[in-house]
CSV table of C-alpha atoms and ligand atoms in Angstrom, one decimal:
chain,number,residue,atom,x,y,z
A,1,MET,CA,215.9,159.9,111.2
A,2,LYS,CA,214.3,162.7,109.3
A,3,LYS,CA,211.5,164.5,110.1
A,4,VAL,CA,208.2,163.9,108.1
A,5,HIS,CA,205.8,166.8,107.8
A,6,ASN,CA,203.0,164.1,107.5
A,7,PHE,CA,199.7,165.9,104.6
A,8,SER,CA,197.6,162.9,104.8
A,9,ALA,CA,193.7,162.4,104.3
A,10,GLY,CA,193.4,159.8,106.5
A,11,PRO,CA,194.2,157.9,109.2
A,12,GLY,CA,196.2,162.1,109.5
A,13,ILE,CA,198.4,163.1,112.4
A,14,LEU,CA,197.5,163.4,115.2
A,15,PRO,CA,199.4,165.5,117.9
A,16,GLU,CA,202.5,164.2,120.2
A,17,LEU,CA,202.4,164.3,123.5
A,18,VAL,CA,198.6,161.9,122.4
A,19,ILE,CA,201.0,159.3,120.2
A,20,LYS,CA,203.0,159.2,123.6
A,21,GLN,CA,200.5,158.9,125.8
A,22,ALA,CA,198.9,156.1,124.1
A,23,ALA,CA,202.1,154.0,123.6
A,24,ALA,CA,202.6,154.2,126.8
A,25,ALA,CA,199.0,152.9,127.4
A,26,VAL,CA,199.8,150.3,126.2
A,27,LEU,CA,202.5,149.6,127.7
A,28,ASN,CA,201.1,150.6,130.9
A,29,PHE,CA,198.0,151.4,131.9
A,30,ASP,CA,196.9,154.0,134.8
A,31,ASN,CA,199.1,152.4,136.1
A,32,LEU,CA,197.8,149.0,137.0
A,33,ASN,CA,200.6,147.3,135.3
A,34,MET,CA,198.3,146.3,132.2
A,35,SER,CA,197.6,146.9,128.4
A,36,ILE,CA,194.8,149.3,127.9
A,37,LEU,CA,195.0,146.5,124.9
A,38,GLU,CA,193.7,143.4,127.9
A,39,ILE,CA,192.1,144.9,130.1
A,40,SER,CA,188.5,144.9,130.0
A,41,HIS,CA,186.0,147.1,128.8
A,42,ARG,CA,184.3,146.9,131.4
A,43,SER,CA,186.6,147.2,134.3
A,44,LYS,CA,185.5,150.7,136.6
A,45,ASN,CA,189.7,152.8,134.6
A,46,TYR,CA,187.9,151.9,131.3
A,47,VAL,CA,184.2,152.5,132.2
A,48,THR,CA,185.9,156.4,133.5
A,49,VAL,CA,188.0,157.4,129.3
A,50,MET,CA,185.1,156.2,128.0
A,51,ASP,CA,182.1,158.9,130.5
A,52,ASN,CA,185.0,160.7,129.8
A,53,ALA,CA,184.9,160.3,125.7
A,54,ARG,CA,181.2,161.0,125.6
A,55,GLN,CA,181.5,164.0,128.1
A,56,VAL,CA,184.5,165.8,126.6
A,57,VAL,CA,182.7,164.9,123.3
A,58,LYS,CA,179.7,166.9,124.8
A,59,ASP,CA,181.8,170.0,126.7
A,60,LEU,CA,183.2,170.9,123.4
A,61,LEU,CA,180.8,171.0,120.9
A,62,LEU,CA,178.3,173.0,123.5
A,63,LEU,CA,175.8,170.1,124.3
A,64,ASP,CA,172.9,169.6,126.6
A,65,ASP,CA,171.1,167.0,128.3
A,66,ASN,CA,168.7,166.6,125.4
A,67,TYR,CA,171.6,164.9,123.4
A,68,GLU,CA,173.8,161.4,124.1
A,69,VAL,CA,177.3,160.4,122.6
A,70,PHE,CA,178.2,157.4,122.6
A,71,PHE,CA,181.5,155.5,119.8
A,72,LEU,CA,180.7,152.6,117.3
A,73,GLY,CA,182.8,151.0,115.3
A,74,GLY,CA,182.2,150.1,111.3
A,75,GLY,CA,183.5,154.0,110.7
A,76,ALA,CA,181.2,156.4,108.8
A,77,SER,CA,180.2,154.9,106.7
A,78,LEU,CA,178.1,152.6,108.7
A,79,GLN,CA,176.1,155.7,110.3
A,80,PHE,CA,175.5,156.1,105.8
A,81,ALA,CA,172.8,153.4,106.6
A,82,MET,CA,172.5,153.8,111.1
A,83,VAL,CA,171.1,157.7,109.8
A,84,PRO,CA,168.6,157.1,107.6
A,85,TYR,CA,167.2,153.2,109.7
A,86,ASN,CA,167.1,155.6,112.7
A,87,LEU,CA,165.2,158.9,111.7
A,88,LEU,CA,163.8,158.0,107.9
A,89,GLY,CA,160.0,157.2,108.6
A,90,THR,CA,158.4,159.2,105.6
A,91,LYS,CA,161.2,161.1,103.9
A,92,ALA,CA,165.2,162.7,104.0
A,93,ALA,CA,165.6,165.5,101.9
A,94,TYR,CA,170.0,165.6,101.7
A,95,ILE,CA,172.2,168.3,100.4
A,96,ASN,CA,175.5,166.4,98.0
A,97,THR,CA,178.1,168.2,98.2
A,98,GLY,CA,180.3,165.6,97.3
A,99,VAL,CA,182.4,161.7,97.6
A,100,TRP,CA,180.9,161.1,100.8
A,101,SER,CA,177.7,162.4,100.8
A,102,THR,CA,176.5,161.0,97.4
A,103,LYS,CA,177.8,157.7,99.9
A,104,ALA,CA,175.5,158.8,101.9
A,105,ILE,CA,172.5,159.3,100.6
A,106,LYS,CA,173.6,156.4,98.6
A,107,GLU,CA,172.8,154.6,101.7
A,108,ALA,CA,169.4,156.4,103.0
A,109,LYS,CA,167.5,155.8,99.5
A,110,ILE,CA,168.0,151.4,100.3
A,111,ILE,CA,165.8,152.7,103.5
A,112,GLY,CA,163.9,154.7,102.2
A,113,ASN,CA,162.4,157.8,100.0
A,114,VAL,CA,165.4,160.7,99.4
A,115,GLU,CA,165.4,163.5,98.4
A,116,VAL,CA,168.1,165.9,97.2
A,117,ILE,CA,168.1,168.9,97.8
A,118,ALA,CA,171.0,170.7,96.5
A,119,SER,CA,174.1,169.6,94.7
A,120,SER,CA,176.9,170.4,93.8
A,121,GLU,CA,177.6,167.7,91.3
A,122,ASP,CA,177.4,170.2,87.9
A,123,LYS,CA,180.7,171.7,89.4
A,124,ASN,CA,182.9,168.6,89.8
A,125,PHE,CA,182.1,169.1,93.8
A,126,SER,CA,183.2,172.2,93.6
A,127,TYR,CA,181.5,174.8,95.4
A,128,ILE,CA,179.1,174.4,98.6
A,129,PRO,CA,175.6,175.1,97.1
A,130,LYS,CA,174.2,178.2,98.6
A,131,ASN,CA,170.4,178.5,97.0
A,132,TYR,CA,167.9,175.5,98.6
A,133,THR,CA,164.2,175.6,99.7
A,134,ILE,CA,164.4,172.6,102.7
A,135,PRO,CA,161.5,170.5,102.7
A,136,THR,CA,158.9,170.9,106.2
A,137,ASP,CA,157.9,167.0,104.9
A,138,ALA,CA,160.6,165.6,105.7
A,139,ASP,CA,161.9,163.5,108.4
A,140,TYR,CA,166.0,165.4,108.5
A,141,LEU,CA,168.4,166.9,105.9
A,142,HIS,CA,171.6,165.2,105.7
A,143,ILE,CA,175.0,168.2,104.9
A,144,THR,CA,178.4,167.0,105.2
A,145,SER,CA,180.0,170.1,106.6
A,146,ASN,CA,183.6,169.7,104.8
A,147,ASN,CA,184.2,167.7,101.6
A,148,THR,CA,187.2,166.2,102.5
A,149,ILE,CA,188.1,164.4,98.7
A,150,PHE,CA,187.4,167.4,97.0
A,151,GLY,CA,188.0,170.3,99.3
A,152,THR,CA,185.3,173.2,100.1
A,153,GLN,CA,183.5,173.9,103.2
A,154,PHE,CA,180.3,174.8,104.7
A,155,LYS,CA,181.9,177.6,106.4
A,156,GLU,CA,177.5,178.7,107.7
A,157,PHE,CA,175.1,175.9,108.1
A,158,PRO,CA,171.9,176.0,106.7
A,159,LYS,CA,168.8,177.6,109.3
A,160,SER,CA,167.0,174.4,109.1
A,161,PRO,CA,163.2,174.2,110.3
A,162,ILE,CA,163.9,170.1,110.1
A,163,PRO,CA,166.2,168.1,112.1
A,164,LEU,CA,169.4,168.8,110.6
A,165,VAL,CA,172.1,166.1,110.6
A,166,CYS,CA,175.5,166.3,109.3
A,167,ASP,CA,178.4,164.7,108.7
A,168,MET,CA,181.9,166.0,110.6
A,169,SER,CA,184.3,163.2,110.3
A,170,SER,CA,187.3,165.7,108.8
A,171,ASP,CA,186.3,169.5,110.2
A,172,ILE,CA,184.9,168.6,114.0
A,173,PHE,CA,187.1,170.0,117.1
A,174,SER,CA,188.6,172.2,114.2
A,175,ARG,CA,186.2,175.7,114.7
A,176,PRO,CA,183.9,176.4,117.9
A,177,ILE,CA,180.4,174.9,116.6
A,178,ASP,CA,177.3,175.4,118.3
A,179,GLY,CA,176.6,171.8,118.6
A,180,LYS,CA,172.9,172.3,119.9
A,181,GLN,CA,171.4,173.6,116.3
A,182,PHE,CA,171.9,169.5,115.0
A,183,ALA,CA,169.7,167.2,116.1
A,184,LEU,CA,172.7,164.1,114.8
A,185,ILE,CA,176.5,165.2,114.1
A,186,TYR,CA,178.7,161.8,114.1
A,187,ALA,CA,182.3,161.7,113.0
A,188,GLY,CA,184.5,158.4,111.7
A,189,ALA,CA,187.5,159.1,114.3
A,190,GLN,CA,190.5,158.8,112.1
A,191,LYS,CA,190.3,162.9,110.5
A,192,ASN,CA,190.9,165.6,113.0
A,193,MET,CA,189.4,163.9,116.5
A,194,GLY,CA,191.8,160.4,116.7
A,195,PRO,CA,192.8,157.3,114.7
A,196,ALA,CA,191.0,154.7,112.9
A,197,GLY,CA,188.7,152.3,114.8
A,198,CYS,CA,185.6,154.8,115.7
A,199,THR,CA,182.7,155.9,115.1
A,200,MET,CA,181.9,159.2,117.5
A,201,VAL,CA,177.3,159.7,117.3
A,202,ALA,CA,175.8,162.8,119.2
A,203,VAL,CA,172.5,163.1,119.2
A,204,ARG,CA,169.4,164.5,120.8
A,205,LYS,CA,166.9,162.5,121.7
A,206,ASP,CA,163.1,163.4,121.2
A,207,VAL,CA,164.6,162.6,117.2
A,208,LEU,CA,164.9,159.2,118.5
A,209,GLY,CA,162.0,156.2,118.4
A,210,LYS,CA,159.9,158.0,115.6
A,211,THR,CA,159.6,155.4,112.9
A,212,GLU,CA,157.6,152.3,112.5
A,213,ARG,CA,160.5,150.1,112.1
A,214,LYS,CA,161.4,146.6,113.5
A,215,MET,CA,165.8,147.6,115.1
A,216,LEU,CA,167.7,145.3,115.3
A,217,SER,CA,169.8,146.0,118.3
A,218,MET,CA,173.5,146.7,117.1
A,219,LEU,CA,171.4,149.2,114.6
A,220,ASP,CA,169.9,151.2,116.7
A,221,TYR,CA,171.0,154.2,118.3
A,222,ALA,CA,168.1,153.6,121.8
A,223,VAL,CA,170.3,150.8,122.1
A,224,HIS,CA,173.8,151.8,122.2
A,225,ILE,CA,172.7,155.1,124.2
A,226,LYS,CA,171.4,152.9,127.3
A,227,ALA,CA,173.8,150.8,126.9
A,228,GLU,CA,175.9,153.4,128.2
A,229,SER,CA,178.0,153.3,124.5
A,230,MET,CA,178.7,149.0,125.9
A,231,TYR,CA,175.5,147.4,124.4
A,232,ASN,CA,178.9,145.1,123.0
A,233,THR,CA,182.7,145.8,122.9
A,234,PRO,CA,183.4,148.7,122.4
A,235,PRO,CA,186.4,150.1,121.1
A,236,VAL,CA,188.7,150.0,123.4
A,237,TYR,CA,191.7,151.6,122.3
A,238,PRO,CA,190.6,153.7,119.7
A,239,VAL,CA,188.0,155.6,122.0
A,240,TYR,CA,191.3,156.3,124.8
A,241,VAL,CA,193.2,157.5,122.1
A,242,SER,CA,190.1,159.7,121.2
A,243,MET,CA,189.5,161.4,124.4
A,244,LEU,CA,193.5,161.7,124.4
A,245,THR,CA,193.0,163.6,121.7
A,246,MET,CA,190.3,166.0,123.1
A,247,GLN,CA,191.2,166.1,125.7
A,248,TYR,CA,194.6,167.6,123.8
A,249,VAL,CA,192.2,170.5,122.4
A,250,GLN,CA,190.2,171.2,125.9
A,251,ALA,CA,193.6,171.9,127.7
A,252,ASN,CA,195.4,173.4,124.8
A,253,GLY,CA,193.6,176.2,124.1
A,254,GLY,CA,189.9,175.0,123.2
A,255,LEU,CA,187.6,175.2,120.0
A,256,GLU,CA,188.9,179.0,120.3
A,257,LEU,CA,192.5,178.9,119.4
A,258,MET,CA,192.2,175.3,116.8
A,259,GLU,CA,190.9,178.4,114.3
A,260,LYS,CA,192.8,180.2,114.7
A,261,LEU,CA,195.8,178.7,113.7
A,262,ASN,CA,193.3,176.1,111.3
A,263,ASN,CA,193.0,179.9,109.6
A,264,ALA,CA,196.5,180.3,109.6
A,265,LYS,CA,197.9,177.1,108.5
A,266,ALA,CA,194.6,177.8,105.9
A,267,GLN,CA,195.5,180.7,104.4
A,268,LEU,CA,199.3,180.7,104.3
A,269,LEU,CA,199.2,177.5,101.7
A,270,TYR,CA,195.9,179.3,100.2
A,271,ASN,CA,197.8,182.5,99.3
A,272,GLU,CA,201.0,180.2,97.8
A,273,ILE,CA,198.9,178.7,95.7
A,274,ASP,CA,196.7,181.9,94.3
A,275,ARG,CA,200.5,183.4,94.3
A,276,ASN,CA,202.7,180.8,92.3
A,277,GLY,CA,202.2,180.7,88.8
A,278,LEU,CA,202.7,176.9,89.0
A,279,PHE,CA,200.0,175.5,90.7
A,280,THR,CA,196.2,177.3,91.2
A,281,GLY,CA,194.1,176.5,94.0
A,282,THR,CA,189.6,173.7,91.8
A,283,VAL,CA,188.0,174.6,94.7
A,284,ALA,CA,185.1,178.7,94.4
A,285,LYS,CA,186.9,181.3,96.9
A,286,GLU,CA,184.7,181.6,99.3
A,287,ASP,CA,184.5,177.7,99.8
A,288,ARG,CA,187.9,176.4,100.0
A,289,SER,CA,187.6,173.4,103.4
A,290,VAL,CA,190.3,175.3,106.3
A,291,MET,CA,191.3,171.1,106.6
A,292,ASN,CA,191.8,170.3,102.7
A,293,VAL,CA,194.3,172.0,100.0
A,294,ASN,CA,193.5,171.0,96.5
A,295,PHE,CA,195.2,172.4,94.9
A,296,ILE,CA,197.0,170.6,90.5
A,297,MET,CA,199.9,172.1,88.2
A,298,ASN,CA,199.2,174.5,85.7
A,299,ASN,CA,201.7,172.2,83.6
A,300,SER,CA,201.0,168.5,84.8
A,301,THR,CA,204.2,167.9,82.9
A,302,ASN,CA,206.1,169.3,86.0
A,303,GLU,CA,204.2,167.1,88.5
A,304,ASP,CA,207.1,164.4,88.2
A,305,ALA,CA,209.5,167.6,89.1
A,306,PHE,CA,207.8,168.5,91.6
A,307,ASN,CA,206.7,165.2,94.0
A,308,LYS,CA,210.7,165.1,93.4
A,309,ILE,CA,211.2,168.1,94.5
A,310,TRP,CA,208.5,168.1,97.7
A,311,LYS,CA,209.6,164.1,98.3
A,312,ASP,CA,212.3,165.3,98.8
A,313,ALA,CA,212.1,168.1,101.7
A,314,GLY,CA,210.1,165.3,103.6
A,315,VAL,CA,206.9,165.8,102.6
A,316,SER,CA,205.0,163.1,102.4
A,317,GLY,CA,200.6,162.2,101.7
A,318,LEU,CA,199.9,164.9,98.9
A,319,PRO,CA,198.8,163.4,96.3
A,320,GLY,CA,195.1,164.2,95.7
A,321,HIS,CA,192.5,161.4,96.3
A,322,ARG,CA,192.8,158.6,93.9
A,323,ASP,CA,189.3,160.0,92.5
A,324,VAL,CA,190.7,163.7,91.8
A,325,GLY,CA,194.2,164.3,90.9
A,326,GLY,CA,197.0,166.9,91.5
A,327,TYR,CA,197.5,167.2,95.2
A,328,ARG,CA,195.8,167.8,98.2
A,329,ALA,CA,197.4,168.4,101.7
A,330,SER,CA,195.4,167.9,104.5
A,331,ILE,CA,196.2,170.0,107.7
A,332,TYR,CA,194.6,169.5,110.1
A,333,ASN,CA,194.6,170.5,114.0
A,334,ALA,CA,197.7,169.0,114.8
A,335,MET,CA,199.5,170.2,112.0
A,336,PRO,CA,202.2,172.7,112.7
A,337,ILE,CA,202.3,176.0,111.2
A,338,ASP,CA,205.6,174.8,110.2
A,339,SER,CA,205.6,171.9,108.3
A,340,VAL,CA,202.3,174.1,105.8
A,341,GLN,CA,205.4,176.2,106.1
A,342,VAL,CA,208.0,174.2,104.6
A,343,LEU,CA,205.0,173.6,101.7
A,344,VAL,CA,205.7,176.5,100.8
A,345,ASP,CA,209.3,176.4,100.5
A,346,VAL,CA,208.8,173.7,98.3
A,347,MET,CA,206.8,175.0,95.8
A,348,LYS,CA,208.4,178.9,95.8
A,349,LEU,CA,212.1,176.0,95.0
A,350,ALA,CA,209.6,174.5,92.5
A,351,GLU,CA,209.0,177.8,91.2
A,352,GLN,CA,212.7,178.8,91.1
A,353,LYS,CA,213.1,175.8,89.4
A,354,LEU,CA,210.4,174.8,86.2
A,355,GLY,CA,209.1,178.6,86.6
B,401,PLP,C1,186.9,159.6,105.8
B,401,PLP,C2,185.4,159.6,105.6
B,401,PLP,C3,183.9,159.1,105.2
B,401,PLP,C4,184.3,157.7,105.9
B,401,PLP,O1,185.3,157.1,107.1
B,401,PLP,P1,185.2,155.6,106.9
B,401,PLP,O2,185.5,155.3,109.0
B,401,PLP,O3,186.2,155.7,106.3
B,401,PLP,O4,183.6,155.8,107.4
B,401,PLP,C5,182.8,159.4,105.3
B,401,PLP,N1,182.0,161.0,106.1
B,401,PLP,C6,183.7,162.1,105.4
B,401,PLP,C7,183.7,163.4,105.7
B,401,PLP,C8,185.1,161.9,105.7
B,401,PLP,O5,186.5,162.1,105.0
């Protein structure tokens, strides 16, 4: 089989060992002679999986006992609604850094009063806003740590006087962070945490229960916390594979090593984009994402020829988001630097042929 270098933005790649472990558990989970696809979520073995998955999130994000972690269905997109539904009483503040923030803002506005305190929409979301005032009378400030579609990333998080909420779907576990600076972190699994099908929510308990709202059970964080992430049947398999992926990160150098490797991969690729006359990076240099690398060809008539070159080299998933165009290389934790080198070599080859 020819090696594929998969630069897909999501669902993204997973460590090879995790894929093997996940495949084995489909056939025989925990030596129970049953598939993980057919066991009860209330069985002792699966309750252990859920406990371990919740614990490894706390370990990696340095969360203490003030936090609760649970896994839900509905994607990060459901959290766009659940966050304001659970936390928004008077007013919420949002920073708009792209498509996902825009969608989060849209949902919050349906629930209550929203103030967008900063936005990079004026320059097609090509930078992270730096100068803004956080209103102290808002219930929370919502940010998107990594702008998956346009390729920008918060390198430093706002020092917020109000509870800070973060959509970390596309850069969670890519670098060491102190999760305790956030009141709530959520992440759809399918970028850097596991397969599609579950969303992780970590919340500091003191921010809950402050609205007057009469709560629907399935949308109430407190209900899922009380039920230890088993109020209804959880996404059994996605949580299992996410647990394997997180334990893999933990056992293989942790977030410190992930950051080192991710920085090396990103630097290799951005250096080539900056050096090679065929290409231009599309976002402000200081805000460049370490996970999603966006670039364009300076002469779009070269695109067909370039597309053939990278496809012939086994590169996959490179076209930019359908709303943006150009190219996007997603280089999540599981992406080996050797695959990034293949892409760089392809760009050099294109330069020889087309430059
Ligand atoms: C992919 C993505 C989402 C949407 O996730 P779904 O699981 O498809 O709802 C939200 N936010 C960010 C930052 C993303 O990258």
